[in-house]
Amino acid sequence: MKRNVVVYVSLLLFAVIYACEVKVDNSMLEPYLGPTQESFDIELFHSDSAIIRTHLSAKRQLEFENGNMEFPEGIEIVFFDKESNITTTMKADKGYYNNLENLYRGEGAVEVHNIEKDQKLSSEELFWNPNTRKIYTDKFVTIQEKQTLFNGTGMEADESFSEYKLFKITDSRTILPGEN
């Protein structure tokens, strides 16, 4: 009899404890997809054979769990030749880095300037692939070469912007004196 009482009390205690369990709606527990790290005034240097090839700077960098990065306050990338001379600069209002594809994307007012050839490019979006060392876009671009402007849609160039292909040229014209 004493044994039956212990069994009944144990079962009753187990039922009371189990009935008081808090049930959680797992649909409310969504994974956090926001940035895991935030950095300010960043300076990143990429080198090849102990020679600096690029210098990336940004006021603010957000890094995500998957390695992707966002540069919400703008990005600037400076390219160097083998003698450490600046050859080209690339600026954008916002920047993104896709870790999986090793691909940078600039958007907003994007500008590229080849200092050696005095060539300038303007677009609303531009990609840079460090693996292939190419910059490209399928958006509208304006390219200025000395006193001539070329407009078109879609462009591909080497990362120094010294050689490029403009795909759908819409027009070109000579810049008049005093017009810049």
Short mmCIF file of C-alpha atoms in Angstrom, two decimals:
data_model
loop_
_atom_site.label_atom_id
_atom_site.label_comp_id
_atom_site.label_asym_id
_atom_site.label_seq_id
_atom_site.Cartn_x
_atom_site.Cartn_y
_atom_site.Cartn_z
CA MET A 1 0.00 0.00 0.00
CA LYS A 2 2.80 2.38 0.89
CA ARG A 3 4.35 1.52 -2.45
CA ASN A 4 1.13 2.39 -4.32
CA VAL A 5 0.96 5.77 -2.59
CA VAL A 6 4.54 6.56 -3.64
CA VAL A 7 3.75 5.58 -7.26
CA TYR A 8 0.54 7.66 -7.28
CA VAL A 9 2.27 10.68 -5.74
CA SER A 10 5.14 10.36 -8.24
CA LEU A 11 2.72 10.18 -11.16
CA LEU A 12 0.74 13.11 -9.82
CA LEU A 13 3.91 15.16 -9.33
CA PHE A 14 5.12 14.28 -12.85
CA ALA A 15 1.74 15.28 -14.34
CA VAL A 16 1.74 18.61 -12.49
CA ILE A 17 5.30 19.45 -13.60
CA TYR A 18 4.67 18.41 -17.21
CA ALA A 19 1.39 20.37 -17.36
CA CYS A 20 3.11 23.57 -16.21
CA GLU A 21 5.66 23.57 -19.06
CA VAL A 22 5.77 26.84 -21.00
CA LYS A 23 5.06 26.26 -24.66
CA VAL A 24 7.10 28.37 -27.08
CA ASP A 25 5.93 29.20 -30.58
CA ASN A 26 9.04 28.41 -32.67
CA SER A 27 7.74 30.45 -35.59
CA MET A 28 8.52 33.56 -33.52
CA LEU A 29 12.19 32.58 -33.23
CA GLU A 30 13.57 33.71 -36.57
CA PRO A 31 17.32 33.66 -37.12
CA TYR A 32 19.16 37.00 -36.92
CA LEU A 33 20.28 38.05 -40.39
CA GLY A 34 21.71 41.47 -39.56
CA PRO A 35 25.36 42.46 -39.23
CA THR A 36 27.50 40.65 -36.68
CA GLN A 37 30.27 43.24 -36.72
CA GLU A 38 30.50 46.97 -37.39
CA SER A 39 33.74 48.85 -38.10
CA PHE A 40 34.48 52.52 -38.68
CA ASP A 41 37.15 54.29 -40.78
CA ILE A 42 38.48 51.09 -42.29
CA GLU A 43 41.59 50.77 -44.45
CA LEU A 44 42.19 47.45 -46.24
CA PHE A 45 45.28 46.74 -48.33
CA HIS A 46 45.54 43.85 -50.81
CA SER A 47 49.02 42.84 -51.88
CA ASP A 48 50.52 40.46 -54.39
CA SER A 49 54.13 39.31 -53.99
CA ALA A 50 54.65 41.93 -51.25
CA ILE A 51 53.48 44.72 -53.58
CA ILE A 52 50.37 46.70 -52.64
CA ARG A 53 47.86 46.31 -55.47
CA THR A 54 44.71 47.87 -53.97
CA HIS A 55 43.73 50.07 -51.06
CA LEU A 56 40.09 49.98 -49.98
CA SER A 57 38.77 52.63 -47.59
CA ALA A 58 35.32 53.25 -46.13
CA LYS A 59 33.80 55.27 -43.30
CA ARG A 60 31.68 52.35 -42.12
CA GLN A 61 31.69 48.59 -42.74
CA LEU A 62 29.04 46.06 -41.73
CA GLU A 63 30.08 42.40 -41.76
CA PHE A 64 27.58 39.55 -41.80
CA GLU A 65 27.84 35.97 -40.53
CA ASN A 66 28.35 34.60 -44.06
CA GLY A 67 31.34 36.93 -44.66
CA ASN A 68 29.44 39.40 -46.84
CA MET A 69 30.12 43.07 -46.20
CA GLU A 70 28.24 46.31 -46.72
CA PHE A 71 29.72 49.79 -46.91
CA PRO A 72 26.62 51.98 -46.36
CA GLU A 73 28.45 55.32 -46.27
CA GLY A 74 30.51 54.83 -49.41
CA ILE A 75 33.59 52.99 -50.58
CA GLU A 76 36.78 53.97 -52.39
CA ILE A 77 39.22 51.54 -54.01
CA VAL A 78 42.61 52.73 -55.24
CA PHE A 79 44.62 50.58 -57.67
CA PHE A 80 48.43 50.61 -57.86
CA ASP A 81 50.93 49.47 -60.49
CA LYS A 82 54.05 47.39 -59.78
CA GLU A 83 56.02 50.53 -58.87
CA SER A 84 53.37 51.50 -56.26
CA ASN A 85 52.03 54.39 -58.35
CA ILE A 86 48.30 55.09 -58.24
CA THR A 87 46.81 54.16 -61.59
CA THR A 88 43.05 54.17 -61.01
CA THR A 89 40.48 55.16 -58.40
CA MET A 90 36.96 53.82 -57.98
CA LYS A 91 34.34 55.51 -55.73
CA ALA A 92 30.71 54.70 -54.96
CA ASP A 93 28.01 56.06 -52.66
CA LYS A 94 27.41 52.54 -51.29
CA GLY A 95 29.37 49.34 -51.57
CA TYR A 96 28.82 45.63 -51.11
CA TYR A 97 31.09 42.60 -50.99
CA ASN A 98 29.82 39.10 -51.77
CA ASN A 99 32.11 36.64 -49.97
CA LEU A 100 30.93 33.55 -51.85
CA GLU A 101 31.64 35.09 -55.28
CA ASN A 102 34.55 37.34 -54.15
CA LEU A 103 32.76 40.22 -55.90
CA TYR A 104 32.48 43.91 -55.01
CA ARG A 105 29.53 46.05 -56.13
CA GLY A 106 29.29 49.82 -56.02
CA GLU A 107 26.01 51.64 -56.41
CA GLY A 108 24.68 55.17 -56.42
CA ALA A 109 27.04 57.67 -57.98
CA VAL A 110 29.85 55.37 -59.13
CA GLU A 111 32.98 56.95 -60.59
CA VAL A 112 36.15 55.41 -61.99
CA HIS A 113 39.16 57.53 -62.93
CA ASN A 114 42.18 56.19 -64.82
CA ILE A 115 44.79 58.75 -63.84
CA GLU A 116 47.40 57.64 -66.41
CA LYS A 117 45.07 58.02 -69.42
CA ASP A 118 42.81 60.67 -67.90
CA GLN A 119 39.72 58.54 -68.58
CA LYS A 120 36.61 58.81 -66.41
CA LEU A 121 33.56 56.59 -66.08
CA SER A 122 30.24 57.35 -64.38
CA SER A 123 27.46 54.86 -63.74
CA GLU A 124 24.82 53.94 -61.17
CA GLU A 125 26.21 50.45 -60.57
CA LEU A 126 29.55 48.77 -61.14
CA PHE A 127 31.06 45.39 -60.25
CA TRP A 128 34.72 44.57 -59.57
CA ASN A 129 35.93 40.98 -59.60
CA PRO A 130 39.40 40.71 -57.98
CA ASN A 131 39.85 37.16 -59.34
CA THR A 132 39.42 38.12 -63.00
CA ARG A 133 40.65 41.71 -62.39
CA LYS A 134 37.67 43.04 -64.36
CA ILE A 135 35.15 45.81 -63.75
CA TYR A 136 31.78 45.65 -65.49
CA THR A 137 28.17 46.77 -65.52
CA ASP A 138 25.01 46.25 -67.55
CA LYS A 139 23.70 49.71 -66.59
CA PHE A 140 23.98 53.04 -68.41
CA VAL A 141 27.51 54.50 -68.41
CA THR A 142 29.20 57.72 -69.46
CA ILE A 143 32.88 57.56 -70.36
CA GLN A 144 35.00 60.64 -70.85
CA GLU A 145 38.23 60.32 -72.81
CA LYS A 146 40.02 63.65 -72.94
CA GLN A 147 37.53 65.87 -74.85
CA THR A 148 35.05 63.16 -75.95
CA LEU A 149 32.04 61.72 -74.13
CA PHE A 150 30.67 58.25 -74.88
CA ASN A 151 27.28 57.10 -73.56
CA GLY A 152 26.04 53.56 -73.62
CA THR A 153 24.59 50.63 -71.76
CA GLY A 154 26.86 47.86 -70.55
CA MET A 155 30.63 47.96 -70.19
CA GLU A 156 33.54 45.70 -69.36
CA ALA A 157 37.12 46.76 -68.59
CA ASP A 158 40.30 45.65 -66.92
CA GLU A 159 40.50 46.82 -63.30
CA SER A 160 42.82 49.71 -64.21
CA PHE A 161 40.21 50.96 -66.71
CA SER A 162 42.94 51.32 -69.34
CA GLU A 163 41.15 49.08 -71.85
CA TYR A 164 37.38 48.80 -72.04
CA LYS A 165 34.46 47.69 -74.21
CA LEU A 166 31.27 49.73 -74.32
CA PHE A 167 28.48 47.43 -75.49
CA LYS A 168 25.45 49.47 -76.59
CA ILE A 169 26.71 52.91 -77.56
CA THR A 170 23.88 55.42 -77.65
CA ASP A 171 25.88 58.53 -78.59
CA SER A 172 29.19 60.29 -78.42
CA ARG A 173 30.13 63.93 -78.63
CA THR A 174 32.98 66.37 -78.22
CA ILE A 175 33.12 68.42 -75.02
CA LEU A 176 33.02 72.13 -75.81
CA PRO A 177 35.47 74.56 -74.19
CA GLY A 178 34.31 75.55 -70.70
CA GLU A 179 31.98 72.54 -70.45
CA ASN A 180 33.02 70.08 -67.73
#
